[in-house]
Amino acid sequence: MSSKASDFQKALEIGRPPNIVKLFPHSKALLVSGKVIDRSMIGKGKAMAIAANGRNHFVIRGALAAAQRANAAIIVEIAKSEGGKNAYCAVNYWNMARQVDAVCNELGITVPVAVHADHYGIKSQKDLEEAKTEIPTMFDAGITSIAVDASHLPDDQNLLANIAVNPVIPKWAGYETEVGEIKGKEGLSTVEEALFLIQGLNANSIYPDWIALNNGTTHGIEASDAGIQVELTRDIHNALAKYSVSGAQHGTSGNSSERLRRIAQETRTTKANVATALQMITWGVQVNEYGNAFLDENGEFVKVSDQGVSDELWAEMVAYAKSKSLKAGDYKKLNLPFENKLVSMPREIRERMSKGVEEFVYELLTEVFNARDTGSIAIEAILKAGSHDLGPKAERIEDPARWTEAKIKERASGLKGDKGPKGDFDD
Ligand SMILES: [Zn+2]
């Protein structure tokens, strides 16, 4: 056996977390904690993993095939709006790991893959109580990483919600926290808000792998060219340096390759979410250089005839959208009603649907995200740790006595941050 093959074999034996071993006892898929993916990007330096939102089965297939070609560690994710209890996708928190594991075995994928629950939204006390029973069901179903998103709550409630759900998140799991949602020019995150959240968590011995900011773009289909603010992101990341938290970038569709390259090069971002562009490509909708669907003079999508779904199915999708008065940005709601129609397309159509994603993601991984060969670095990290659990990156440096619930509330009243308008929490 070559050393590469034996390293993979060893990583398979020790690198899969307990929930994955229990679910897939005979699998040869290297499903790992999100921590492994973050560490591999840090190990390479100035590299970002794609977090591909698996809104349909073909996104999952194409993204995994691209990661294998680039030997890049990868995250496959789904958000609560996409795959929670009131989801608009057939892929969900509870079946995504099964799909990822099966595709990895089928295609012979040997790069490490994390299965991430994105935007696990907590917007109320009721959500918080529900989270304590729902989050364990998700880990039971093979999730290996989670983004707790209580960022729509005031800063003290956001921090307290993260502390309250921490006991139900496995210590080995990847963990992302959010200080703000990506939703446009208003309500941009500040250094003070980000420090408040990360310091308060640190004092409570909680060390997130990633922090997501509202750093200036919108999700999905971009109407303006505002984009992600690289300098703001860099300044916040630098202010958090001693807490060793990486950045997670949401809403990348709608940003130029050049801007995304700068995020990788100039900030501490190691996770970049891509949702809308990948969905559009599986359908065969023309996407521009910003990863946005191209709209014609009538404001309609342009379907490329020899790409994605058949022209007949596309016509059916458009007619359905019209019958429901769905605007361009709401086409994502077609995912659930059409999943079984997508998987029942002839083989050559199905293959081109995932091939389109594969080509797009391969280009991103190798030309924009600098993620090539992070798969090997991830495997080395597992072998070095001798465990599926890479442990925290940081240690406690804040004084718990200064971050009690009462003190958290008192401190938060001094923060000025503006939360801005309500976001659309998908990717
Ligand atoms: Zn997001």
XYZ file of C-alpha atoms and ligand atoms in Angstrom:
428
model
C 0.000 0.000 0.000
C 1.329 3.481 -0.858
C 1.844 5.831 2.065
C -1.058 7.958 0.839
C -3.362 4.937 0.843
C -2.145 3.783 4.242
C -2.555 7.283 5.708
C -6.142 7.325 4.448
C -6.767 3.875 5.935
C -5.361 4.968 9.297
C -7.393 8.202 9.225
C -10.499 6.158 8.491
C -9.816 4.038 11.570
C -9.245 6.891 14.001
C -10.618 10.051 12.376
C -14.350 9.449 12.159
C -16.284 10.826 15.140
C -18.373 8.407 17.252
C -21.737 9.333 15.679
C -20.360 8.589 12.209
C -18.838 5.265 13.284
C -22.160 4.272 14.818
C -24.212 5.291 11.761
C -21.883 3.931 9.088
C -19.919 1.073 10.655
C -18.661 -0.379 7.346
C -18.149 2.859 5.442
C -14.972 3.912 3.645
C -15.972 7.575 3.697
C -13.860 9.905 5.784
C -16.574 11.999 7.405
C -14.886 14.189 10.007
C -15.459 17.034 12.424
C -15.582 20.535 10.967
C -12.526 21.230 13.140
C -10.455 19.037 10.812
C -11.428 21.147 7.819
C -10.643 24.437 9.577
C -7.234 23.119 10.703
C -6.319 21.957 7.226
C -6.957 25.441 5.814
C -4.928 27.033 8.608
C -2.229 24.432 7.962
C -1.948 25.433 4.336
C -2.369 29.149 5.087
C -4.549 31.683 3.265
C -6.890 28.930 2.154
C -10.660 28.571 2.405
C -12.770 25.436 2.342
C -15.903 25.550 0.310
C -19.017 24.933 2.386
C -21.327 23.770 -0.366
C -25.030 24.020 0.431
C -26.422 20.684 -0.710
C -29.805 21.992 -1.767
C -30.230 18.960 -4.004
C -28.480 15.642 -4.473
C -26.565 16.822 -7.547
C -24.869 19.659 -5.693
C -23.575 17.103 -3.179
C -22.261 14.796 -5.928
C -20.620 17.556 -7.947
C -19.003 19.270 -4.966
C -17.550 16.008 -3.634
C -16.174 15.057 -7.058
C -14.508 18.477 -7.363
C -12.980 18.217 -3.885
C -11.522 14.830 -4.771
C -10.013 16.185 -8.015
C -8.447 19.103 -6.126
C -7.468 16.926 -3.138
C -9.238 19.557 -1.034
C -10.908 19.058 2.339
C -14.547 20.077 2.034
C -17.689 20.950 3.985
C -21.156 19.980 2.783
C -23.813 21.980 4.608
C -27.497 22.797 4.791
C -29.163 25.656 6.690
C -32.272 25.448 8.862
C -34.375 27.299 6.285
C -33.189 24.876 3.602
C -33.213 21.655 5.599
C -34.833 22.143 8.998
C -38.361 21.259 10.066
C -39.981 23.822 7.754
C -37.526 23.321 4.945
C -37.766 24.068 1.250
C -35.236 21.389 0.250
C -35.494 17.605 0.280
C -31.927 17.377 1.577
C -32.109 18.085 5.289
C -30.293 18.046 8.634
C -31.307 14.404 9.110
C -30.569 12.829 5.735
C -27.609 14.839 4.475
C -24.893 12.750 6.155
C -26.438 9.601 4.668
C -26.289 11.114 1.205
C -22.728 12.355 1.686
C -21.546 9.011 3.060
C -23.183 7.081 0.217
C -21.783 9.349 -2.515
C -18.276 9.207 -0.998
C -18.383 5.410 -1.056
C -19.851 5.310 -4.549
C -17.354 7.746 -6.076
C -14.336 6.629 -4.044
C -13.894 10.015 -2.377
C -10.877 9.967 -0.044
C -10.682 13.627 1.014
C -12.054 14.436 4.482
C -15.608 15.794 4.456
C -17.448 17.605 7.259
C -21.257 17.584 7.406
C -22.306 20.982 8.683
C -25.634 22.266 10.005
C -25.519 25.891 8.922
C -27.553 28.749 10.379
C -29.074 26.784 13.205
C -31.266 29.766 14.004
C -32.294 30.642 17.551
C -34.607 33.625 17.476
C -36.599 33.213 20.699
C -36.749 31.500 24.072
C -38.938 28.836 22.461
C -36.289 28.171 19.797
C -33.684 27.909 22.526
C -35.653 25.291 24.450
C -36.337 23.359 21.241
C -32.641 23.468 20.311
C -31.729 21.446 23.383
C -33.655 18.437 22.063
C -33.320 19.063 18.322
C -29.542 19.518 18.126
C -28.856 16.017 19.555
C -31.181 14.522 16.903
C -29.058 16.166 14.228
C -25.813 14.758 15.603
C -27.531 11.370 15.886
C -28.169 11.713 12.139
C -24.517 12.352 11.290
C -23.977 16.100 11.531
C -20.325 16.775 12.481
C -20.312 20.572 12.698
C -22.834 23.297 13.514
C -23.322 27.058 13.209
C -25.337 28.392 16.128
C -27.005 31.526 14.816
C -28.611 33.632 17.510
C -27.352 36.798 15.844
C -30.822 38.296 15.401
C -31.104 38.516 19.192
C -29.518 41.380 21.157
C -25.806 40.822 21.892
C -26.266 39.571 25.463
C -29.016 37.131 24.417
C -26.892 35.902 21.513
C -23.986 35.133 23.848
C -26.251 33.556 26.486
C -27.966 31.369 23.852
C -24.576 30.104 22.644
C -23.624 29.282 26.227
C -26.986 27.577 26.871
C -26.795 25.179 23.901
C -23.126 24.377 24.294
C -23.723 21.302 26.488
C -25.642 19.571 23.653
C -22.900 20.134 21.053
C -20.242 17.382 21.154
C -16.829 18.706 22.208
C -15.187 17.207 19.106
C -17.619 18.871 16.679
C -16.949 21.866 14.467
C -18.600 24.949 15.949
C -19.415 28.261 14.311
C -20.963 31.233 16.044
C -22.471 34.311 14.422
C -22.318 37.910 15.487
C -24.286 39.196 12.557
C -26.077 38.028 9.470
C -24.993 38.928 5.988
C -27.728 41.121 4.659
C -26.382 44.230 3.055
C -24.927 47.580 3.908
C -26.872 48.111 7.111
C -26.130 46.680 10.545
C -22.519 45.816 9.772
C -20.725 43.958 12.553
C -18.259 45.873 14.703
C -15.040 44.907 16.468
C -16.763 45.537 19.826
C -19.672 43.199 19.128
C -17.405 40.427 17.865
C -15.062 40.795 20.859
C -18.026 40.752 23.244
C -19.246 37.426 21.859
C -15.872 35.707 21.616
C -14.582 36.972 24.987
C -17.803 35.961 26.723
C -17.582 32.490 25.205
C -13.897 32.231 26.071
C -14.616 33.078 29.721
C -17.105 30.197 29.675
C -14.476 27.825 28.209
C -16.150 27.772 24.779
C -13.820 28.136 21.804
C -15.558 28.489 18.441
C -13.739 27.332 15.343
C -15.401 30.056 13.275
C -17.192 33.357 13.616
C -19.567 34.682 10.951
C -19.992 38.425 10.593
C -22.328 40.767 8.854
C -19.550 42.053 6.651
C -21.528 43.560 3.892
C -22.982 41.337 1.243
C -26.409 39.944 0.657
C -27.283 36.310 0.253
C -28.221 34.739 -3.013
C -29.017 36.882 -5.961
C -27.169 40.132 -5.718
C -28.961 43.242 -6.916
C -26.190 45.720 -6.114
C -22.424 45.346 -6.311
C -21.840 46.219 -2.647
C -20.164 42.895 -1.886
C -18.109 41.734 1.065
C -16.028 44.368 2.877
C -12.576 42.879 3.015
C -11.013 45.557 5.254
C -13.784 45.369 7.868
C -13.464 41.587 7.909
C -9.702 41.766 8.292
C -9.910 44.314 11.121
C -12.387 42.224 13.092
C -10.397 39.030 12.543
C -7.207 40.749 13.679
C -8.927 42.038 16.826
C -9.901 38.434 17.625
C -6.452 36.973 16.867
C -5.551 35.929 20.399
C -8.758 33.877 20.654
C -7.735 31.817 17.582
C -11.100 31.913 15.872
C -11.261 31.617 12.085
C -13.733 33.458 9.887
C -16.725 31.925 8.125
C -17.886 33.819 5.063
C -21.571 33.653 4.223
C -23.298 34.697 1.028
C -20.395 34.438 -1.395
C -22.591 34.177 -4.504
C -22.650 37.687 -5.912
C -18.982 38.475 -5.261
C -16.255 38.516 -7.892
C -13.452 35.954 -7.890
C -11.060 38.792 -7.187
C -12.931 39.770 -4.019
C -13.162 36.167 -2.839
C -9.438 35.723 -3.475
C -8.786 38.767 -1.274
C -10.927 37.250 1.500
C -8.700 34.168 1.430
C -5.464 36.147 1.219
C -6.131 39.079 3.552
C -8.399 37.738 6.305
C -8.498 34.689 8.612
C -11.421 33.124 6.775
C -11.268 29.314 6.365
C -14.888 28.545 5.424
C -16.763 30.065 2.486
C -20.416 29.193 1.953
C -21.696 28.757 -1.595
C -25.372 28.004 -2.136
C -27.255 29.845 -4.857
C -24.671 29.459 -7.621
C -24.489 25.681 -7.185
C -28.250 25.242 -7.225
C -28.527 27.327 -10.420
C -25.806 25.309 -12.133
C -27.563 21.987 -11.436
C -30.639 23.402 -13.124
C -28.631 24.639 -16.132
C -29.361 28.304 -15.446
C -26.712 30.638 -16.815
C -24.523 32.061 -14.050
C -22.306 35.137 -14.433
C -18.764 35.617 -13.167
C -20.161 36.618 -9.758
C -21.892 33.254 -9.394
C -25.229 35.024 -9.845
C -27.925 33.812 -12.162
C -27.962 35.911 -15.288
C -31.348 37.580 -15.937
C -32.531 38.551 -19.417
C -34.272 41.846 -20.323
C -37.557 40.456 -18.987
C -35.961 39.663 -15.642
C -36.104 35.924 -16.365
C -33.465 33.244 -15.946
C -31.627 32.041 -19.016
C -31.626 28.245 -19.322
C -28.744 26.760 -21.303
C -30.158 24.015 -23.474
C -27.400 21.417 -23.138
C -26.827 21.984 -19.430
C -28.660 21.056 -16.244
C -32.187 19.671 -16.316
C -34.064 18.939 -19.542
C -35.718 21.920 -21.233
C -39.102 20.241 -20.630
C -38.531 19.998 -16.888
C -37.225 23.565 -16.792
C -40.415 24.758 -18.485
C -42.390 22.902 -15.835
C -40.317 24.542 -13.077
C -40.879 28.015 -14.530
C -44.611 27.377 -14.880
C -44.779 26.170 -11.278
C -42.875 29.259 -10.066
C -45.264 31.527 -12.001
C -48.300 29.734 -10.597
C -46.977 30.413 -7.087
C -45.884 33.983 -7.959
C -42.283 33.133 -7.031
C -39.811 35.858 -7.979
C -36.260 35.058 -9.146
C -34.892 35.008 -5.586
C -37.640 32.612 -4.484
C -36.835 29.929 -7.053
C -35.008 28.121 -4.240
C -38.486 27.056 -3.108
C -38.616 24.757 -6.148
C -36.093 22.442 -4.532
C -38.533 20.435 -2.415
C -41.368 19.955 -4.936
C -38.914 19.097 -7.735
C -36.286 16.863 -6.050
C -37.927 13.612 -7.165
C -38.283 14.996 -10.686
C -34.579 15.866 -10.690
C -33.486 12.385 -9.593
C -35.764 10.773 -12.187
C -34.085 12.524 -15.128
C -32.227 10.262 -17.598
C -28.682 9.342 -16.619
C -26.935 11.676 -19.093
C -28.941 14.605 -17.746
C -28.211 13.681 -14.143
C -24.536 13.375 -14.965
C -24.341 16.794 -16.590
C -26.152 18.344 -13.615
C -23.459 17.237 -11.183
C -20.667 17.724 -13.747
C -21.589 21.413 -14.022
C -21.221 21.782 -10.248
C -17.962 19.823 -10.303
C -16.368 22.130 -12.878
C -17.502 25.298 -11.074
C -16.374 24.085 -7.640
C -13.042 22.769 -8.952
C -12.296 26.194 -10.406
C -13.204 27.881 -7.101
C -11.127 25.474 -5.011
C -8.005 25.690 -7.150
C -8.085 29.217 -8.600
C -9.870 31.262 -5.929
C -9.963 29.538 -2.523
C -6.392 28.163 -2.609
C -7.665 24.857 -1.193
C -5.709 22.402 -3.344
C -4.060 19.581 -1.369
C -5.690 20.550 1.923
C -7.130 17.013 1.903
C -3.672 15.617 2.687
C -3.074 18.290 5.330
C -6.377 17.338 6.989
C -5.403 13.672 7.080
C -2.028 14.602 8.580
C -3.831 16.597 11.287
C -5.923 13.553 12.213
C -2.870 11.273 12.306
C -0.916 13.789 14.370
C -3.749 14.115 16.896
C -4.251 10.338 16.840
C -7.960 11.043 17.227
C -11.178 12.270 15.642
C -11.043 15.079 18.221
C -8.511 17.782 17.428
C -9.348 19.698 20.595
C -9.812 23.467 20.896
C -7.517 25.987 19.192
C -7.635 28.432 22.082
C -7.465 28.321 25.843
C -9.274 30.341 28.471
C -7.783 33.787 28.910
C -10.860 35.695 30.104
C -11.954 35.733 33.747
C -15.250 33.827 34.253
C -16.124 36.064 37.213
C -16.359 38.995 34.807
C -18.691 37.133 32.432
C -21.535 35.872 34.616
C -25.085 36.182 33.254
C -25.654 39.389 35.209
C -22.352 40.892 34.042
C -23.033 39.858 30.432
C -26.339 41.756 30.516
C -24.714 44.777 32.131
C -21.864 44.843 29.586
C -24.221 44.444 26.618
C -26.163 47.552 27.579
C -23.011 49.516 26.799
C -22.720 48.170 23.241
C -23.998 50.364 20.470
C -24.184 47.926 17.526
C -26.996 48.273 15.025
C -28.541 44.940 14.034
C -29.914 46.300 10.791
C -32.879 44.822 8.943
C -33.998 41.225 9.147
C -31.926 38.840 7.003
C -32.687 35.777 4.902
C -30.727 33.002 6.520
C -29.790 30.452 3.911
C -26.115 30.311 3.148
Zn -25.539 33.045 6.110
